[in-house]
């Protein structure tokens, strides 16, 4: 009798334990998915809100998300090739990315060089720092007329605007990083009488690297911010021009798609520089 | 006391720092002669200028007056002949333990072939027991391990004088004792001249041939010098059994806590 009585009891306990384990697993699963799940929920909420506002005719000429999705179908289908007269969004984005790549690379090379000079040689810093502090506050687009006047061509002007926007945070952060080289490492260098080249490559560069990458990361964001505005003004190919062109032809849905793509690419660029820095600076 | 020319001589060194409120005299008229192969400890309260003195011997800081003479030549710039083991190890975090040592070897022995330099690096890495951890970076190493790297780096370049700036200060008690013994063992092998800063009395007695007592700052100077006569190689337990250990310890304690920085004449 007692045995039969005990059996269902232990089975129930086992069941409860099993359930508890299942609950535990579910909790872990939810925890793991949270970084994806929560933003997704927020996004769905936002889209519903937007759809609602547009259905209530409160968004002016801006269509609702469903409308945008159906309007931009051809653009997404023709992402790489949108007919004879239209290159497709991919090529527009690529053109912009190319400009940013050139301008940003220039900014990185010149910015790091100037930053190191300013960080290690006091006269350089004294001479240039106040000037750069003023120049860096000038909005990117204010440089466009000057660069157009100087270079008299649209394409290099856009690249110049990218360069001039991106260079300041690189210079300033590099200089700070170089100056922040801990006294301890400098002491090691002087006791060992390290040569200038060894000091540069084995101590100064690695020590300043994390600051440099902070500057490079801020810069890539700024460069991408500036390109859209610059391209709106200079025309030709590029995502900025595409947005402006769409506006002039009242293709608001296209603008929204382009803006989303611009945001995603900006985010990707930022991550790319972040991870590049993380892999290169293994010491942190 | 009878040697005419010491191996390392600190000759009338003073250090004055300018401050907004006028000058601050950190050290005044420090005279000390150290023989070749001698292990000397500088002992004193925190802030008495021990590190300042060591930095001047290293050449990292310039004496306001007087100077440091090594083998008959004045030294006032840093150099690998007076290698420091820094208090906080000062290892380069982006280099592995091996590379930290090797960088020093490369810098100090530019004329030797690379193969020989690699052999030297490996030899010292193994001497301090870092063999299996040689490829790890400092952040992956414990405090004791970092200290070993720092010591290997200092010894590998074969300095004339080894300067130790509170080398065990940041270690836990057990690791500290272990490292003291290890460093002594290594030192017994080649008897490099050592100048070590410490504020641990037992550490000084265990390790030093002479203990140089510093008076309190400002204007700190050498208050007294105690000779430590225990035979080498020393063991902690043997020394502790010797009554002379307690006599010496009490003298040092009396200096530190009763005469406490009051101007004392060395006899």
PDB file of N, CA and C in Angstrom, chain A residues 206-269:
ATOM      1  N   UNK A 206      51.317  51.930 -29.365  1.00  0.00           N
ATOM      2  CA  UNK A 206      50.374  51.067 -28.654  1.00  0.00           C
ATOM      3  C   UNK A 206      49.708  51.774 -27.481  1.00  0.00           C
ATOM      4  N   UNK A 207      50.457  52.664 -26.838  1.00  0.00           N
ATOM      5  CA  UNK A 207      49.890  53.333 -25.681  1.00  0.00           C
ATOM      6  C   UNK A 207      48.784  54.302 -26.086  1.00  0.00           C
ATOM      7  N   UNK A 208      48.955  54.957 -27.244  1.00  0.00           N
ATOM      8  CA  UNK A 208      47.962  55.948 -27.679  1.00  0.00           C
ATOM      9  C   UNK A 208      46.844  55.311 -28.504  1.00  0.00           C
ATOM     10  N   UNK A 209      46.988  54.020 -28.807  1.00  0.00           N
ATOM     11  CA  UNK A 209      46.075  53.397 -29.773  1.00  0.00           C
ATOM     12  C   UNK A 209      44.610  53.497 -29.367  1.00  0.00           C
ATOM     13  N   UNK A 210      44.316  53.324 -28.097  1.00  0.00           N
ATOM     14  CA  UNK A 210      42.902  53.325 -27.722  1.00  0.00           C
ATOM     15  C   UNK A 210      42.297  54.716 -27.907  1.00  0.00           C
ATOM     16  N   UNK A 211      43.087  55.754 -27.628  1.00  0.00           N
ATOM     17  CA  UNK A 211      42.601  57.115 -27.885  1.00  0.00           C
ATOM     18  C   UNK A 211      42.403  57.337 -29.379  1.00  0.00           C
ATOM     19  N   UNK A 212      43.369  56.869 -30.161  1.00  0.00           N
ATOM     20  CA  UNK A 212      43.278  57.044 -31.610  1.00  0.00           C
ATOM     21  C   UNK A 212      41.986  56.435 -32.136  1.00  0.00           C
ATOM     22  N   UNK A 213      41.682  55.233 -31.653  1.00  0.00           N
ATOM     23  CA  UNK A 213      40.489  54.577 -32.174  1.00  0.00           C
ATOM     24  C   UNK A 213      39.217  55.265 -31.703  1.00  0.00           C
ATOM     25  N   UNK A 214      39.258  55.883 -30.531  1.00  0.00           N
ATOM     26  CA  UNK A 214      38.114  56.694 -30.130  1.00  0.00           C
ATOM     27  C   UNK A 214      37.912  57.799 -31.146  1.00  0.00           C
ATOM     28  N   UNK A 215      38.985  58.481 -31.523  1.00  0.00           N
ATOM     29  CA  UNK A 215      38.901  59.547 -32.518  1.00  0.00           C
ATOM     30  C   UNK A 215      38.431  59.020 -33.856  1.00  0.00           C
ATOM     31  N   UNK A 216      38.982  57.888 -34.270  1.00  0.00           N
ATOM     32  CA  UNK A 216      38.611  57.315 -35.571  1.00  0.00           C
ATOM     33  C   UNK A 216      37.137  56.919 -35.595  1.00  0.00           C
ATOM     34  N   UNK A 217      36.643  56.495 -34.436  1.00  0.00           N
ATOM     35  CA  UNK A 217      35.245  56.063 -34.385  1.00  0.00           C
ATOM     36  C   UNK A 217      34.301  57.267 -34.438  1.00  0.00           C
ATOM     37  N   UNK A 218      34.636  58.305 -33.713  1.00  0.00           N
ATOM     38  CA  UNK A 218      33.823  59.521 -33.791  1.00  0.00           C
ATOM     39  C   UNK A 218      33.854  60.040 -35.223  1.00  0.00           C
ATOM     40  N   UNK A 219      35.045  59.980 -35.824  1.00  0.00           N
ATOM     41  CA  UNK A 219      35.234  60.541 -37.155  1.00  0.00           C
ATOM     42  C   UNK A 219      34.413  59.813 -38.211  1.00  0.00           C
ATOM     43  N   UNK A 220      34.329  58.500 -38.116  1.00  0.00           N
ATOM     44  CA  UNK A 220      33.601  57.778 -39.160  1.00  0.00           C
ATOM     45  C   UNK A 220      32.113  58.144 -39.097  1.00  0.00           C
ATOM     46  N   UNK A 221      31.608  58.336 -37.909  1.00  0.00           N
ATOM     47  CA  UNK A 221      30.216  58.770 -37.758  1.00  0.00           C
ATOM     48  C   UNK A 221      29.996  60.138 -38.374  1.00  0.00           C
ATOM     49  N   UNK A 222      30.916  61.071 -38.061  1.00  0.00           N
ATOM     50  CA  UNK A 222      30.786  62.434 -38.597  1.00  0.00           C
ATOM     51  C   UNK A 222      30.891  62.430 -40.117  1.00  0.00           C
ATOM     52  N   UNK A 223      31.819  61.614 -40.652  1.00  0.00           N
ATOM     53  CA  UNK A 223      32.015  61.570 -42.095  1.00  0.00           C
ATOM     54  C   UNK A 223      30.728  61.124 -42.782  1.00  0.00           C
ATOM     55  N   UNK A 224      30.113  60.144 -42.222  1.00  0.00           N
ATOM     56  CA  UNK A 224      28.874  59.619 -42.808  1.00  0.00           C
ATOM     57  C   UNK A 224      27.735  60.632 -42.651  1.00  0.00           C
ATOM     58  N   UNK A 225      27.744  61.367 -41.563  1.00  0.00           N
ATOM     59  CA  UNK A 225      26.751  62.442 -41.371  1.00  0.00           C
ATOM     60  C   UNK A 225      26.905  63.492 -42.459  1.00  0.00           C
ATOM     61  N   UNK A 226      28.164  63.817 -42.762  1.00  0.00           N
ATOM     62  CA  UNK A 226      28.404  64.932 -43.677  1.00  0.00           C
ATOM     63  C   UNK A 226      28.126  64.558 -45.121  1.00  0.00           C
ATOM     64  N   UNK A 227      28.328  63.297 -45.484  1.00  0.00           N
ATOM     65  CA  UNK A 227      28.247  62.938 -46.898  1.00  0.00           C
ATOM     66  C   UNK A 227      26.859  63.199 -47.464  1.00  0.00           C
ATOM     67  N   UNK A 228      25.838  62.847 -46.691  1.00  0.00           N
ATOM     68  CA  UNK A 228      24.482  62.998 -47.210  1.00  0.00           C
ATOM     69  C   UNK A 228      24.193  64.458 -47.538  1.00  0.00           C
ATOM     70  N   UNK A 229      24.529  65.324 -46.585  1.00  0.00           N
ATOM     71  CA  UNK A 229      24.285  66.743 -46.795  1.00  0.00           C
ATOM     72  C   UNK A 229      25.094  67.275 -47.981  1.00  0.00           C
ATOM     73  N   UNK A 230      26.351  66.874 -48.051  1.00  0.00           N
ATOM     74  CA  UNK A 230      27.206  67.370 -49.134  1.00  0.00           C
ATOM     75  C   UNK A 230      26.678  66.919 -50.489  1.00  0.00           C
ATOM     76  N   UNK A 231      26.264  65.672 -50.569  1.00  0.00           N
ATOM     77  CA  UNK A 231      25.786  65.154 -51.855  1.00  0.00           C
ATOM     78  C   UNK A 231      24.476  65.785 -52.276  1.00  0.00           C
ATOM     79  N   UNK A 232      23.663  66.168 -51.311  1.00  0.00           N
ATOM     80  CA  UNK A 232      22.422  66.862 -51.659  1.00  0.00           C
ATOM     81  C   UNK A 232      22.734  68.118 -52.451  1.00  0.00           C
ATOM     82  N   UNK A 233      23.832  68.761 -52.081  1.00  0.00           N
ATOM     83  CA  UNK A 233      24.163  70.034 -52.719  1.00  0.00           C
ATOM     84  C   UNK A 233      24.940  69.862 -54.012  1.00  0.00           C
ATOM     85  N   UNK A 234      25.822  68.872 -54.079  1.00  0.00           N
ATOM     86  CA  UNK A 234      26.647  68.787 -55.290  1.00  0.00           C
ATOM     87  C   UNK A 234      26.030  67.946 -56.398  1.00  0.00           C
ATOM     88  N   UNK A 235      25.040  67.116 -56.083  1.00  0.00           N
ATOM     89  CA  UNK A 235      24.361  66.330 -57.113  1.00  0.00           C
ATOM     90  C   UNK A 235      25.203  65.197 -57.640  1.00  0.00           C
ATOM     91  N   UNK A 236      24.758  64.604 -58.757  1.00  0.00           N
ATOM     92  CA  UNK A 236      25.507  63.482 -59.333  1.00  0.00           C
ATOM     93  C   UNK A 236      24.979  62.156 -58.822  1.00  0.00           C
ATOM     94  N   UNK A 237      25.888  61.285 -58.438  1.00  0.00           N
ATOM     95  CA  UNK A 237      25.480  60.003 -57.854  1.00  0.00           C
ATOM     96  C   UNK A 237      25.754  60.046 -56.366  1.00  0.00           C
ATOM     97  N   UNK A 238      25.040  59.210 -55.646  1.00  0.00           N
ATOM     98  CA  UNK A 238      25.266  59.148 -54.213  1.00  0.00           C
ATOM     99  C   UNK A 238      23.945  59.156 -53.486  1.00  0.00           C
ATOM    100  N   UNK A 239      23.941  58.632 -52.295  1.00  0.00           N
ATOM    101  CA  UNK A 239      22.697  58.456 -51.562  1.00  0.00           C
ATOM    102  C   UNK A 239      22.104  59.808 -51.164  1.00  0.00           C
ATOM    103  N   UNK A 240      22.965  60.774 -50.906  1.00  0.00           N
ATOM    104  CA  UNK A 240      22.475  62.106 -50.552  1.00  0.00           C
ATOM    105  C   UNK A 240      21.716  62.730 -51.714  1.00  0.00           C
ATOM    106  N   UNK A 241      22.316  62.592 -52.882  1.00  0.00           N
ATOM    107  CA  UNK A 241      21.648  63.119 -54.072  1.00  0.00           C
ATOM    108  C   UNK A 241      20.348  62.363 -54.336  1.00  0.00           C
ATOM    109  N   UNK A 242      20.389  61.068 -54.119  1.00  0.00           N
ATOM    110  CA  UNK A 242      19.199  60.241 -54.317  1.00  0.00           C
ATOM    111  C   UNK A 242      18.046  60.749 -53.452  1.00  0.00           C
ATOM    112  N   UNK A 243      18.360  61.074 -52.207  1.00  0.00           N
ATOM    113  CA  UNK A 243      17.319  61.553 -51.286  1.00  0.00           C
ATOM    114  C   UNK A 243      16.746  62.877 -51.786  1.00  0.00           C
ATOM    115  N   UNK A 244      17.635  63.764 -52.196  1.00  0.00           N
ATOM    116  CA  UNK A 244      17.197  65.073 -52.665  1.00  0.00           C
ATOM    117  C   UNK A 244      16.363  64.952 -53.948  1.00  0.00           C
ATOM    118  N   UNK A 245      16.842  64.081 -54.826  1.00  0.00           N
ATOM    119  CA  UNK A 245      16.155  63.832 -56.086  1.00  0.00           C
ATOM    120  C   UNK A 245      14.761  63.258 -55.829  1.00  0.00           C
ATOM    121  N   UNK A 246      14.668  62.333 -54.904  1.00  0.00           N
ATOM    122  CA  UNK A 246      13.382  61.722 -54.567  1.00  0.00           C
ATOM    123  C   UNK A 246      12.426  62.778 -54.016  1.00  0.00           C
ATOM    124  N   UNK A 247      12.977  63.680 -53.230  1.00  0.00           N
ATOM    125  CA  UNK A 247      12.138  64.731 -52.659  1.00  0.00           C
ATOM    126  C   UNK A 247      11.566  65.596 -53.775  1.00  0.00           C
ATOM    127  N   UNK A 248      12.441  65.953 -54.729  1.00  0.00           N
ATOM    128  CA  UNK A 248      11.991  66.795 -55.831  1.00  0.00           C
ATOM    129  C   UNK A 248      10.942  66.102 -56.687  1.00  0.00           C
ATOM    130  N   UNK A 249      10.975  64.751 -56.737  1.00  0.00           N
ATOM    131  CA  UNK A 249       9.955  64.046 -57.496  1.00  0.00           C
ATOM    132  C   UNK A 249       8.857  63.502 -56.575  1.00  0.00           C
ATOM    133  N   UNK A 250       8.806  64.020 -55.377  1.00  0.00           N
ATOM    134  CA  UNK A 250       7.768  63.652 -54.407  1.00  0.00           C
ATOM    135  C   UNK A 250       7.686  62.152 -54.140  1.00  0.00           C
ATOM    136  N   UNK A 251       8.867  61.472 -54.159  1.00  0.00           N
ATOM    137  CA  UNK A 251       8.835  60.040 -53.829  1.00  0.00           C
ATOM    138  C   UNK A 251       9.241  59.877 -52.368  1.00  0.00           C
ATOM    139  N   UNK A 252       8.302  60.224 -51.518  1.00  0.00           N
ATOM    140  CA  UNK A 252       8.643  60.259 -50.089  1.00  0.00           C
ATOM    141  C   UNK A 252       8.983  58.864 -49.562  1.00  0.00           C
ATOM    142  N   UNK A 253       8.306  57.857 -50.072  1.00  0.00           N
ATOM    143  CA  UNK A 253       8.589  56.489 -49.620  1.00  0.00           C
ATOM    144  C   UNK A 253      10.043  56.115 -49.896  1.00  0.00           C
ATOM    145  N   UNK A 254      10.526  56.540 -51.073  1.00  0.00           N
ATOM    146  CA  UNK A 254      11.913  56.238 -51.434  1.00  0.00           C
ATOM    147  C   UNK A 254      12.877  56.890 -50.448  1.00  0.00           C
ATOM    148  N   UNK A 255      12.527  58.120 -50.071  1.00  0.00           N
ATOM    149  CA  UNK A 255      13.386  58.818 -49.107  1.00  0.00           C
ATOM    150  C   UNK A 255      13.464  58.022 -47.815  1.00  0.00           C
ATOM    151  N   UNK A 256      12.318  57.540 -47.380  1.00  0.00           N
ATOM    152  CA  UNK A 256      12.302  56.813 -46.102  1.00  0.00           C
ATOM    153  C   UNK A 256      13.166  55.558 -46.188  1.00  0.00           C
ATOM    154  N   UNK A 257      13.039  54.845 -47.293  1.00  0.00           N
ATOM    155  CA  UNK A 257      13.883  53.660 -47.466  1.00  0.00           C
ATOM    156  C   UNK A 257      15.373  54.055 -47.440  1.00  0.00           C
ATOM    157  N   UNK A 258      15.703  55.122 -48.194  1.00  0.00           N
ATOM    158  CA  UNK A 258      17.099  55.559 -48.261  1.00  0.00           C
ATOM    159  C   UNK A 258      17.614  55.964 -46.878  1.00  0.00           C
ATOM    160  N   UNK A 259      16.771  56.668 -46.139  1.00  0.00           N
ATOM    161  CA  UNK A 259      17.187  57.127 -44.812  1.00  0.00           C
ATOM    162  C   UNK A 259      17.454  55.938 -43.892  1.00  0.00           C
ATOM    163  N   UNK A 260      16.586  54.920 -44.005  1.00  0.00           N
ATOM    164  CA  UNK A 260      16.803  53.723 -43.178  1.00  0.00           C
ATOM    165  C   UNK A 260      18.144  53.073 -43.549  1.00  0.00           C
ATOM    166  N   UNK A 261      18.391  53.001 -44.857  1.00  0.00           N
ATOM    167  CA  UNK A 261      19.665  52.405 -45.297  1.00  0.00           C
ATOM    168  C   UNK A 261      20.861  53.228 -44.806  1.00  0.00           C
ATOM    169  N   UNK A 262      20.736  54.544 -44.885  1.00  0.00           N
ATOM    170  CA  UNK A 262      21.814  55.412 -44.403  1.00  0.00           C
ATOM    171  C   UNK A 262      22.097  55.124 -42.929  1.00  0.00           C
ATOM    172  N   UNK A 263      21.026  55.007 -42.158  1.00  0.00           N
ATOM    173  CA  UNK A 263      21.189  54.712 -40.738  1.00  0.00           C
ATOM    174  C   UNK A 263      21.876  53.377 -40.506  1.00  0.00           C
ATOM    175  N   UNK A 264      21.440  52.357 -41.241  1.00  0.00           N
ATOM    176  CA  UNK A 264      22.021  51.023 -41.054  1.00  0.00           C
ATOM    177  C   UNK A 264      23.507  51.015 -41.426  1.00  0.00           C
ATOM    178  N   UNK A 265      23.823  51.705 -42.513  1.00  0.00           N
ATOM    179  CA  UNK A 265      25.228  51.737 -42.929  1.00  0.00           C
ATOM    180  C   UNK A 265      26.090  52.515 -41.931  1.00  0.00           C
ATOM    181  N   UNK A 266      25.544  53.636 -41.456  1.00  0.00           N
ATOM    182  CA  UNK A 266      26.267  54.399 -40.443  1.00  0.00           C
ATOM    183  C   UNK A 266      26.569  53.547 -39.225  1.00  0.00           C
ATOM    184  N   UNK A 267      25.563  52.791 -38.815  1.00  0.00           N
ATOM    185  CA  UNK A 267      25.735  51.900 -37.673  1.00  0.00           C
ATOM    186  C   UNK A 267      26.813  50.851 -37.975  1.00  0.00           C
ATOM    187  N   UNK A 268      26.763  50.298 -39.188  1.00  0.00           N
ATOM    188  CA  UNK A 268      27.741  49.276 -39.568  1.00  0.00           C
ATOM    189  C   UNK A 268      29.153  49.851 -39.582  1.00  0.00           C
ATOM    190  N   UNK A 269      29.297  51.073 -40.092  1.00  0.00           N
ATOM    191  CA  UNK A 269      30.622  51.713 -40.130  1.00  0.00           C
ATOM    192  C   UNK A 269      31.167  51.889 -38.716  1.00  0.00           C
TER     193      UNK A 269
END
